[in-house]
C-alpha cells in the first residue's frame, strides 16, 4: 500500500529531482507513518489525497526558502553596509563679527545718556545695568544726531565704540536749545550671539574723549592739470558725459565705450554744469591729440552744478577714459579718485576737529532736540 502511494506521488510531482527534493520527500513519508500511528492510537483517519497535498505544500515551502535565500542575503548585505542614519541636526547659528550691532547700540546709549537726568535714570536701564545717580535736570542736553566713528573689537565679543554727537544744550534763560558742537563719547560694549539671537550691554557709563586727529590727504594720481579743460578732447567728453549724467542733457550712450552701462541720476537734480577744474594722469598737459585705439587716461573733473532754483554746488568725479576711432569715450565712473603710489595721509597740525553743520532751528529759533 505504501509503495502505491509513493508511485502516485511521483507521477504527480513536477519539481526537479535534486538533493532538496529528495530531502523534502523523506519528510512526508515520516509524516505519513506518524499519521498512521496516530490514527491507530487516536482513532482518526487521513486520506491518501490529503497526505499528497501536504507533501506538495511542504515541497513548495522549501523551494520558496531556497529561491528567496539570495534575495535575503543581498538585502542583509545592503542593510549592513548602508551608513547609519542619525537624527537631522539644525544648522549652526551664524556668528558675525560685524561692528554694526555694537555701533548702533552705542549710538542709542549715548543719545539716552545725554537726555537723561535726575529722576529719569531708568532711561539708561536698557543699556547699562549699573547703579546711576544723576544730579542735573533731565533734558539739559540732547543729541541732535549721532554717528559711530570707530568700532574696535578689543577681544572676542568686547567692543570699544567711539560716537560723534551733535549736542544741543538747553539755555537757562530762554529755555531753548543752542548748538553745543560735535562732542565725542567712547562706549565699551559686550555682545553675545547664540541661537540666532544677539544681545548687547554697556559695561560702564560713556567716557567723553577728544576728537580724532584731522588728517591731510595723500597725493592723488592725477599729476597733470588742464585748468578748465578748454580745447582738450578728453575733458570735452567728460563734460558732455556729466551733463547727461546729472543734468539730463543728452544720452549717456553717446559718450561711453561699447558695452559700458551707466544709468543717469533720476530724478535729474541739476539743470546745467560748468567745468571748473580738470586733472589727469597724462605726461603732457598741452597735448590735445587723441592717441591710438585702446589708450587709457584717468581724469578728475570738478564742476559747478546748478539746480532749478539757481543754486550752484561743487562736485568732483573720477572717470576712466579709453581712446577709440579718434575720440575719447568714458569707460568707467570710478568709485574713488586714484591715489599716487605710496602716498598716505599725514597729520594736519593746528587744524580743528571736524564740526557739525549748524543745528537745525525750530520756528522759535532754537534747535529741536531728539535722540539720534
mmCIF file of C-alpha atoms in Angstrom:
data_model
loop_
_atom_site.group_PDB
_atom_site.id
_atom_site.type_symbol
_atom_site.label_atom_id
_atom_site.label_comp_id
_atom_site.label_asym_id
_atom_site.label_seq_id
_atom_site.Cartn_x
_atom_site.Cartn_y
_atom_site.Cartn_z
ATOM 1 C CA UNK A 1 0.000 0.000 0.000
ATOM 2 C CA UNK A 2 2.864 2.378 0.869
ATOM 3 C CA UNK A 3 4.546 1.625 -2.466
ATOM 4 C CA UNK A 4 1.365 2.522 -4.338
ATOM 5 C CA UNK A 5 1.118 5.835 -2.574
ATOM 6 C CA UNK A 6 4.767 6.671 -3.378
ATOM 7 C CA UNK A 7 4.189 5.847 -7.033
ATOM 8 C CA UNK A 8 1.159 8.113 -7.175
ATOM 9 C CA UNK A 9 3.129 10.956 -5.624
ATOM 10 C CA UNK A 10 5.982 10.524 -8.148
ATOM 11 C CA UNK A 11 3.555 10.735 -11.035
ATOM 12 C CA UNK A 12 2.052 13.970 -9.690
ATOM 13 C CA UNK A 13 5.413 15.563 -8.849
ATOM 14 C CA UNK A 14 6.644 18.165 -11.379
ATOM 15 C CA UNK A 15 9.622 19.528 -9.414
ATOM 16 C CA UNK A 16 13.270 18.923 -10.425
ATOM 17 C CA UNK A 17 14.824 15.862 -8.891
ATOM 18 C CA UNK A 18 17.734 17.112 -6.792
ATOM 19 C CA UNK A 19 19.027 16.948 -3.299
ATOM 20 C CA UNK A 20 16.496 19.420 -1.960
ATOM 21 C CA UNK A 21 13.545 17.477 -3.452
ATOM 22 C CA UNK A 22 14.915 14.220 -2.019
ATOM 23 C CA UNK A 23 15.204 15.804 1.395
ATOM 24 C CA UNK A 24 11.634 17.023 1.171
ATOM 25 C CA UNK A 25 10.487 13.520 0.012
ATOM 26 C CA UNK A 26 11.691 11.887 3.206
ATOM 27 C CA UNK A 27 9.801 14.352 5.395
ATOM 28 C CA UNK A 28 6.271 13.481 4.073
ATOM 29 C CA UNK A 29 6.999 9.772 4.365
ATOM 30 C CA UNK A 30 7.828 10.151 8.025
ATOM 31 C CA UNK A 31 4.765 12.338 8.409
ATOM 32 C CA UNK A 32 2.595 9.635 6.881
ATOM 33 C CA UNK A 33 3.960 6.943 9.179
ATOM 34 C CA UNK A 34 3.416 9.145 12.204
ATOM 35 C CA UNK A 35 -0.066 9.936 10.964
ATOM 36 C CA UNK A 36 -0.873 6.206 10.591
ATOM 37 C CA UNK A 37 0.345 5.508 14.086
ATOM 38 C CA UNK A 38 -1.655 8.410 15.433
ATOM 39 C CA UNK A 39 -4.720 7.203 13.585
ATOM 40 C CA UNK A 40 -4.383 3.776 15.100
ATOM 41 C CA UNK A 41 -3.845 5.259 18.533
ATOM 42 C CA UNK A 42 -6.351 8.083 18.425
ATOM 43 C CA UNK A 43 -8.925 6.680 16.117
ATOM 44 C CA UNK A 44 -8.790 9.396 13.374
ATOM 45 C CA UNK A 45 -8.113 8.541 9.672
ATOM 46 C CA UNK A 46 -6.334 10.507 6.881
ATOM 47 C CA UNK A 47 -6.932 10.019 3.171
ATOM 48 C CA UNK A 48 -4.195 9.404 0.615
ATOM 49 C CA UNK A 49 -5.119 12.574 -1.304
ATOM 50 C CA UNK A 50 -4.786 14.669 1.860
ATOM 51 C CA UNK A 51 -1.307 13.313 2.562
ATOM 52 C CA UNK A 52 -0.238 14.008 -1.013
ATOM 53 C CA UNK A 53 -1.442 17.614 -0.690
ATOM 54 C CA UNK A 54 0.546 18.099 2.493
ATOM 55 C CA UNK A 55 3.638 16.756 0.789
ATOM 56 C CA UNK A 56 3.294 19.144 -2.159
ATOM 57 C CA UNK A 57 2.803 22.098 0.256
ATOM 58 C CA UNK A 58 5.955 21.162 2.169
ATOM 59 C CA UNK A 59 7.990 20.919 -1.036
ATOM 60 C CA UNK A 60 6.640 24.298 -2.207
ATOM 61 C CA UNK A 61 7.626 25.958 1.071
ATOM 62 C CA UNK A 62 11.126 24.538 0.857
ATOM 63 C CA UNK A 63 11.619 25.831 -2.711
ATOM 64 C CA UNK A 64 10.369 29.275 -1.709
ATOM 65 C CA UNK A 65 13.001 29.370 1.027
ATOM 66 C CA UNK A 66 15.718 28.238 -1.387
ATOM 67 C CA UNK A 67 14.716 30.769 -4.059
ATOM 68 C CA UNK A 68 14.451 33.666 -1.629
ATOM 69 C CA UNK A 69 17.777 32.946 0.047
ATOM 70 C CA UNK A 70 19.950 35.080 -2.335
ATOM 71 C CA UNK A 71 17.493 37.998 -2.147
ATOM 72 C CA UNK A 72 17.511 37.918 1.647
ATOM 73 C CA UNK A 73 21.312 37.801 1.605
ATOM 74 C CA UNK A 74 21.583 40.867 -0.680
ATOM 75 C CA UNK A 75 19.137 42.810 1.485
ATOM 76 C CA UNK A 76 21.098 41.912 4.597
ATOM 77 C CA UNK A 77 24.354 42.992 2.930
ATOM 78 C CA UNK A 78 22.866 46.330 1.875
ATOM 79 C CA UNK A 79 21.480 46.930 5.321
ATOM 80 C CA UNK A 80 24.827 46.264 6.962
ATOM 81 C CA UNK A 81 26.821 48.455 4.524
ATOM 82 C CA UNK A 82 24.474 51.449 4.495
ATOM 83 C CA UNK A 83 25.642 54.334 6.703
ATOM 84 C CA UNK A 84 23.795 54.796 9.919
ATOM 85 C CA UNK A 85 21.135 57.477 9.736
ATOM 86 C CA UNK A 86 21.339 59.980 12.568
ATOM 87 C CA UNK A 87 18.727 62.488 13.605
ATOM 88 C CA UNK A 88 18.847 65.641 11.443
ATOM 89 C CA UNK A 89 20.846 68.427 13.002
ATOM 90 C CA UNK A 90 19.795 72.065 12.868
ATOM 91 C CA UNK A 91 22.129 74.475 11.074
ATOM 92 C CA UNK A 92 24.627 76.104 13.433
ATOM 93 C CA UNK A 93 23.894 79.663 14.465
ATOM 94 C CA UNK A 94 25.728 82.189 12.323
ATOM 95 C CA UNK A 95 28.011 84.342 14.397
ATOM 96 C CA UNK A 96 29.011 87.689 12.903
ATOM 97 C CA UNK A 97 31.927 89.851 13.966
ATOM 98 C CA UNK A 98 30.477 92.876 12.161
ATOM 99 C CA UNK A 99 30.550 96.080 14.174
ATOM 100 C CA UNK A 100 27.095 97.225 13.050
ATOM 101 C CA UNK A 101 25.294 95.922 16.122
ATOM 102 C CA UNK A 102 27.680 97.234 18.804
ATOM 103 C CA UNK A 103 27.993 100.574 16.976
ATOM 104 C CA UNK A 104 24.233 101.033 16.749
ATOM 105 C CA UNK A 105 23.806 100.057 20.392
ATOM 106 C CA UNK A 106 26.466 102.592 21.441
ATOM 107 C CA UNK A 107 24.738 105.370 19.489
ATOM 108 C CA UNK A 108 21.424 104.671 21.208
ATOM 109 C CA UNK A 109 23.099 104.541 24.607
ATOM 110 C CA UNK A 110 24.859 107.889 24.131
ATOM 111 C CA UNK A 111 21.615 109.510 22.975
ATOM 112 C CA UNK A 112 19.757 108.247 26.047
ATOM 113 C CA UNK A 113 22.662 109.213 28.316
ATOM 114 C CA UNK A 114 22.703 112.826 27.114
ATOM 115 C CA UNK A 115 18.950 113.295 27.589
ATOM 116 C CA UNK A 116 18.685 111.558 30.978
ATOM 117 C CA UNK A 117 18.829 113.450 34.238
ATOM 118 C CA UNK A 118 17.800 113.362 37.859
ATOM 119 C CA UNK A 119 14.704 111.235 38.214
ATOM 120 C CA UNK A 120 14.983 109.681 34.743
ATOM 121 C CA UNK A 121 17.896 107.313 35.306
ATOM 122 C CA UNK A 122 15.668 104.425 34.243
ATOM 123 C CA UNK A 123 16.167 105.542 30.628
ATOM 124 C CA UNK A 124 19.645 104.044 30.875
ATOM 125 C CA UNK A 125 18.492 100.642 32.136
ATOM 126 C CA UNK A 126 18.126 99.047 28.659
ATOM 127 C CA UNK A 127 21.777 99.868 28.003
ATOM 128 C CA UNK A 128 23.549 99.791 31.368
ATOM 129 C CA UNK A 129 22.529 97.822 34.440
ATOM 130 C CA UNK A 130 24.871 99.523 36.904
ATOM 131 C CA UNK A 131 23.802 101.987 39.550
ATOM 132 C CA UNK A 132 23.478 105.564 38.241
ATOM 133 C CA UNK A 133 22.654 108.716 40.225
ATOM 134 C CA UNK A 134 22.343 111.872 38.108
ATOM 135 C CA UNK A 135 22.123 115.325 39.676
ATOM 136 C CA UNK A 136 21.437 117.568 36.667
ATOM 137 C CA UNK A 137 17.894 118.164 35.361
ATOM 138 C CA UNK A 138 16.660 115.866 32.633
ATOM 139 C CA UNK A 139 16.793 117.428 29.178
ATOM 140 C CA UNK A 140 19.792 119.622 29.944
ATOM 141 C CA UNK A 141 21.466 118.177 26.850
ATOM 142 C CA UNK A 142 20.166 116.375 23.802
ATOM 143 C CA UNK A 143 21.631 114.561 20.811
ATOM 144 C CA UNK A 144 20.631 116.201 17.544
ATOM 145 C CA UNK A 145 22.391 113.462 15.598
ATOM 146 C CA UNK A 146 24.814 110.654 16.378
ATOM 147 C CA UNK A 147 27.352 108.811 14.238
ATOM 148 C CA UNK A 148 29.650 105.929 15.149
ATOM 149 C CA UNK A 149 33.156 106.980 14.120
ATOM 150 C CA UNK A 150 35.092 103.908 15.160
ATOM 151 C CA UNK A 151 34.305 100.410 16.443
ATOM 152 C CA UNK A 152 37.140 98.125 17.516
ATOM 153 C CA UNK A 153 36.840 94.605 18.884
ATOM 154 C CA UNK A 154 39.158 94.658 21.896
ATOM 155 C CA UNK A 155 38.611 90.943 22.479
ATOM 156 C CA UNK A 156 36.041 88.448 21.192
ATOM 157 C CA UNK A 157 32.610 89.910 21.887
ATOM 158 C CA UNK A 158 34.009 93.054 23.553
ATOM 159 C CA UNK A 159 33.905 96.317 21.616
ATOM 160 C CA UNK A 160 35.151 99.882 22.035
ATOM 161 C CA UNK A 161 32.918 102.278 20.077
ATOM 162 C CA UNK A 162 33.552 105.994 19.565
ATOM 163 C CA UNK A 163 30.415 108.024 18.835
ATOM 164 C CA UNK A 164 30.309 111.575 17.477
ATOM 165 C CA UNK A 165 27.313 113.579 18.677
ATOM 166 C CA UNK A 166 25.989 116.926 17.570
ATOM 167 C CA UNK A 167 24.906 118.140 21.013
ATOM 168 C CA UNK A 168 22.204 120.668 21.760
ATOM 169 C CA UNK A 169 22.414 122.389 25.161
ATOM 170 C CA UNK A 170 19.417 123.860 26.924
ATOM 171 C CA UNK A 171 19.622 127.545 27.728
ATOM 172 C CA UNK A 172 18.996 128.545 31.340
ATOM 173 C CA UNK A 173 17.260 131.790 30.421
ATOM 174 C CA UNK A 174 15.006 131.250 27.432
ATOM 175 C CA UNK A 175 14.501 127.525 27.792
ATOM 176 C CA UNK A 176 15.518 126.951 24.171
ATOM 177 C CA UNK A 177 18.402 124.923 22.838
ATOM 178 C CA UNK A 178 21.657 126.073 21.253
ATOM 179 C CA UNK A 179 24.211 124.140 19.259
ATOM 180 C CA UNK A 180 26.969 122.874 21.555
ATOM 181 C CA UNK A 181 29.017 121.484 18.682
ATOM 182 C CA UNK A 182 30.277 117.992 17.957
ATOM 183 C CA UNK A 183 31.355 116.028 21.008
ATOM 184 C CA UNK A 184 32.824 112.535 21.178
ATOM 185 C CA UNK A 185 31.997 109.707 23.579
ATOM 186 C CA UNK A 186 33.539 106.255 23.886
ATOM 187 C CA UNK A 187 31.413 103.294 24.966
ATOM 188 C CA UNK A 188 32.557 99.804 25.978
ATOM 189 C CA UNK A 189 30.064 97.201 24.726
ATOM 190 C CA UNK A 190 29.881 93.490 25.369
ATOM 191 C CA UNK A 191 27.923 91.347 22.924
ATOM 192 C CA UNK A 192 26.682 87.787 22.708
ATOM 193 C CA UNK A 193 25.382 85.901 19.696
ATOM 194 C CA UNK A 194 23.920 82.454 20.330
ATOM 195 C CA UNK A 195 20.967 80.557 18.896
ATOM 196 C CA UNK A 196 20.495 83.235 16.249
ATOM 197 C CA UNK A 197 19.897 85.984 18.817
ATOM 198 C CA UNK A 198 22.194 88.861 19.753
ATOM 199 C CA UNK A 199 22.445 90.828 22.971
ATOM 200 C CA UNK A 200 24.404 93.915 23.966
ATOM 201 C CA UNK A 201 25.237 95.700 27.194
ATOM 202 C CA UNK A 202 27.460 98.603 28.189
ATOM 203 C CA UNK A 203 29.969 97.753 30.895
ATOM 204 C CA UNK A 204 30.190 101.355 32.128
ATOM 205 C CA UNK A 205 28.889 104.855 31.513
ATOM 206 C CA UNK A 206 30.212 106.666 28.399
ATOM 207 C CA UNK A 207 33.558 108.444 28.525
ATOM 208 C CA UNK A 208 33.865 111.814 26.779
ATOM 209 C CA UNK A 209 37.044 111.810 24.683
ATOM 210 C CA UNK A 210 38.976 114.090 22.348
ATOM 211 C CA UNK A 211 38.084 114.320 18.680
ATOM 212 C CA UNK A 212 40.026 112.149 16.213
ATOM 213 C CA UNK A 213 43.045 113.838 14.697
ATOM 214 C CA UNK A 214 42.433 115.728 11.485
ATOM 215 C CA UNK A 215 44.494 114.485 8.524
ATOM 216 C CA UNK A 216 45.862 115.883 5.323
ATOM 217 C CA UNK A 217 45.100 113.558 2.389
ATOM 218 C CA UNK A 218 47.876 111.960 0.405
ATOM 219 C CA UNK A 219 48.656 112.936 -3.166
ATOM 220 C CA UNK A 220 46.221 111.884 -5.866
ATOM 221 C CA UNK A 221 47.158 110.072 -9.049
ATOM 222 C CA UNK A 222 46.402 112.973 -11.398
ATOM 223 C CA UNK A 223 49.673 114.905 -11.723
ATOM 224 C CA UNK A 224 48.732 116.906 -14.822
ATOM 225 C CA UNK A 225 46.449 119.919 -14.546
ATOM 226 C CA UNK A 226 44.466 121.090 -17.556
ATOM 227 C CA UNK A 227 42.739 124.059 -15.941
ATOM 228 C CA UNK A 228 39.120 124.182 -17.019
ATOM 229 C CA UNK A 229 39.761 121.662 -19.778
ATOM 230 C CA UNK A 230 39.342 124.021 -22.692
ATOM 231 C CA UNK A 231 40.376 122.592 -26.083
ATOM 232 C CA UNK A 232 41.031 119.164 -24.587
ATOM 233 C CA UNK A 233 39.085 116.318 -26.241
ATOM 234 C CA UNK A 234 39.173 114.166 -23.095
ATOM 235 C CA UNK A 235 37.807 117.000 -20.969
ATOM 236 C CA UNK A 236 35.106 117.703 -23.546
ATOM 237 C CA UNK A 237 33.971 114.068 -23.432
ATOM 238 C CA UNK A 238 33.928 114.097 -19.639
ATOM 239 C CA UNK A 239 31.914 117.320 -19.508
ATOM 240 C CA UNK A 240 29.351 116.053 -22.042
ATOM 241 C CA UNK A 241 29.062 112.784 -20.107
ATOM 242 C CA UNK A 242 28.370 114.618 -16.830
ATOM 243 C CA UNK A 243 25.781 116.866 -18.478
ATOM 244 C CA UNK A 244 23.889 113.742 -19.500
ATOM 245 C CA UNK A 245 24.536 112.015 -16.163
ATOM 246 C CA UNK A 246 23.351 114.660 -13.677
ATOM 247 C CA UNK A 247 21.661 117.339 -15.821
ATOM 248 C CA UNK A 248 19.669 115.209 -18.261
ATOM 249 C CA UNK A 249 21.272 116.736 -21.358
ATOM 250 C CA UNK A 250 21.626 114.022 -23.993
ATOM 251 C CA UNK A 251 22.113 110.259 -23.874
ATOM 252 C CA UNK A 252 24.920 108.626 -21.920
ATOM 253 C CA UNK A 253 25.491 106.005 -24.635
ATOM 254 C CA UNK A 254 26.878 108.694 -26.917
ATOM 255 C CA UNK A 255 29.847 109.190 -24.584
ATOM 256 C CA UNK A 256 30.548 105.712 -23.194
ATOM 257 C CA UNK A 257 32.582 102.820 -24.585
ATOM 258 C CA UNK A 258 30.736 99.881 -26.175
ATOM 259 C CA UNK A 259 29.401 97.519 -23.512
ATOM 260 C CA UNK A 260 29.618 100.077 -20.688
ATOM 261 C CA UNK A 261 26.301 100.501 -18.864
ATOM 262 C CA UNK A 262 25.893 103.560 -16.633
ATOM 263 C CA UNK A 263 22.475 104.826 -15.565
ATOM 264 C CA UNK A 264 21.778 108.564 -15.180
ATOM 265 C CA UNK A 265 20.787 110.144 -11.875
ATOM 266 C CA UNK A 266 16.977 110.116 -11.597
ATOM 267 C CA UNK A 267 15.223 112.401 -10.916
ATOM 268 C CA UNK A 268 17.566 114.850 -12.590
ATOM 269 C CA UNK A 269 18.975 117.048 -9.781
ATOM 270 C CA UNK A 270 20.552 119.811 -11.879
ATOM 271 C CA UNK A 271 19.815 121.822 -14.974
ATOM 272 C CA UNK A 272 23.377 122.640 -16.063
ATOM 273 C CA UNK A 273 27.034 122.165 -15.158
ATOM 274 C CA UNK A 274 30.191 124.220 -15.595
ATOM 275 C CA UNK A 275 33.675 122.660 -15.585
ATOM 276 C CA UNK A 276 35.964 124.425 -13.124
ATOM 277 C CA UNK A 277 38.979 122.081 -12.985
ATOM 278 C CA UNK A 278 40.458 119.098 -14.786
ATOM 279 C CA UNK A 279 43.381 116.888 -13.794
ATOM 280 C CA UNK A 280 44.595 113.712 -15.464
ATOM 281 C CA UNK A 281 47.408 111.175 -15.413
ATOM 282 C CA UNK A 282 48.901 112.079 -18.777
ATOM 283 C CA UNK A 283 52.506 113.188 -19.064
ATOM 284 C CA UNK A 284 51.795 116.205 -21.263
ATOM 285 C CA UNK A 285 49.248 118.810 -20.231
ATOM 286 C CA UNK A 286 49.490 120.688 -23.527
ATOM 287 C CA UNK A 287 48.788 117.847 -25.958
ATOM 288 C CA UNK A 288 45.260 117.750 -27.360
ATOM 289 C CA UNK A 289 45.838 114.856 -29.732
ATOM 290 C CA UNK A 290 43.751 111.703 -29.303
ATOM 291 C CA UNK A 291 46.071 108.676 -29.166
ATOM 292 C CA UNK A 292 45.577 105.338 -30.884
ATOM 293 C CA UNK A 293 42.787 102.926 -30.031
ATOM 294 C CA UNK A 294 42.929 101.324 -26.595
ATOM 295 C CA UNK A 295 44.955 104.026 -24.875
ATOM 296 C CA UNK A 296 43.602 104.902 -21.421
ATOM 297 C CA UNK A 297 43.504 108.046 -19.309
ATOM 298 C CA UNK A 298 42.305 108.700 -15.778
ATOM 299 C CA UNK A 299 40.646 112.026 -15.234
ATOM 300 C CA UNK A 300 39.484 114.013 -12.186
ATOM 301 C CA UNK A 301 36.953 116.679 -13.092
ATOM 302 C CA UNK A 302 35.370 119.303 -10.825
ATOM 303 C CA UNK A 303 32.164 121.059 -11.853
ATOM 304 C CA UNK A 304 29.700 123.573 -10.518
ATOM 305 C CA UNK A 305 26.225 122.062 -10.851
ATOM 306 C CA UNK A 306 23.267 124.419 -10.871
ATOM 307 C CA UNK A 307 19.767 123.392 -9.742
ATOM 308 C CA UNK A 308 16.380 124.763 -10.796
ATOM 309 C CA UNK A 309 16.492 127.432 -8.102
ATOM 310 C CA UNK A 310 19.785 128.770 -9.430
ATOM 311 C CA UNK A 311 21.920 127.412 -6.590
ATOM 312 C CA UNK A 312 25.360 126.076 -7.531
ATOM 313 C CA UNK A 313 27.073 123.134 -5.856
ATOM 314 C CA UNK A 314 30.665 121.968 -6.475
ATOM 315 C CA UNK A 315 31.078 118.271 -7.328
ATOM 316 C CA UNK A 316 34.102 116.138 -8.243
ATOM 317 C CA UNK A 317 34.078 112.969 -10.379
ATOM 318 C CA UNK A 318 36.775 110.414 -11.145
ATOM 319 C CA UNK A 319 36.463 108.946 -14.641
ATOM 320 C CA UNK A 320 38.334 106.402 -16.735
ATOM 321 C CA UNK A 321 38.529 107.153 -20.476
ATOM 322 C CA UNK A 322 39.554 104.998 -23.449
ATOM 323 C CA UNK A 323 40.519 106.142 -26.948
ATOM 324 C CA UNK A 324 38.643 104.617 -29.897
ATOM 325 C CA UNK A 325 38.289 105.697 -33.522
ATOM 326 C CA UNK A 326 39.870 109.096 -32.955
ATOM 327 C CA UNK A 327 37.844 110.132 -29.900
ATOM 328 C CA UNK A 328 37.730 109.642 -26.146
ATOM 329 C CA UNK A 329 34.969 107.543 -24.527
ATOM 330 C CA UNK A 330 34.059 107.102 -20.877
ATOM 331 C CA UNK A 331 34.953 103.552 -19.839
ATOM 332 C CA UNK A 332 34.230 103.846 -16.088
ATOM 333 C CA UNK A 333 32.735 106.041 -13.405
ATOM 334 C CA UNK A 334 35.253 105.287 -10.652
ATOM 335 C CA UNK A 335 34.268 104.630 -7.049
ATOM 336 C CA UNK A 336 37.012 106.892 -5.736
ATOM 337 C CA UNK A 337 39.804 109.075 -7.114
ATOM 338 C CA UNK A 338 43.096 107.287 -7.719
ATOM 339 C CA UNK A 339 45.871 107.950 -5.243
ATOM 340 C CA UNK A 340 49.544 108.319 -6.039
ATOM 341 C CA UNK A 341 51.760 105.334 -5.431
ATOM 342 C CA UNK A 342 52.940 105.028 -1.796
ATOM 343 C CA UNK A 343 51.005 108.148 -0.840
ATOM 344 C CA UNK A 344 49.421 108.129 2.625
ATOM 345 C CA UNK A 345 47.564 110.741 4.658
ATOM 346 C CA UNK A 346 49.533 112.810 7.136
ATOM 347 C CA UNK A 347 48.722 114.714 10.293
ATOM 348 C CA UNK A 348 47.377 118.194 9.829
ATOM 349 C CA UNK A 349 48.744 120.292 12.720
ATOM 350 C CA UNK A 350 46.882 123.305 14.029
ATOM 351 C CA UNK A 351 43.649 122.090 12.495
ATOM 352 C CA UNK A 352 40.471 121.948 14.484
ATOM 353 C CA UNK A 353 38.437 118.764 14.641
ATOM 354 C CA UNK A 354 35.520 118.472 12.233
ATOM 355 C CA UNK A 355 32.476 120.401 13.355
ATOM 356 C CA UNK A 356 28.889 119.508 12.681
ATOM 357 C CA UNK A 357 26.680 121.601 10.453
ATOM 358 C CA UNK A 358 24.796 124.279 12.313
ATOM 359 C CA UNK A 359 21.949 122.699 14.304
ATOM 360 C CA UNK A 360 18.633 122.876 12.544
ATOM 361 C CA UNK A 361 16.496 125.503 14.191
ATOM 362 C CA UNK A 362 12.844 125.339 15.049
ATOM 363 C CA UNK A 363 10.484 128.203 14.083
ATOM 364 C CA UNK A 364 11.152 129.649 17.535
ATOM 365 C CA UNK A 365 14.845 129.906 16.747
ATOM 366 C CA UNK A 366 16.148 127.055 18.900
ATOM 367 C CA UNK A 367 17.317 123.603 17.929
ATOM 368 C CA UNK A 368 14.759 120.846 18.209
ATOM 369 C CA UNK A 369 16.191 118.121 20.432
ATOM 370 C CA UNK A 370 15.662 114.435 19.659
ATOM 371 C CA UNK A 371 17.601 111.264 20.150
ATOM 372 C CA UNK A 372 19.820 110.310 17.210
#
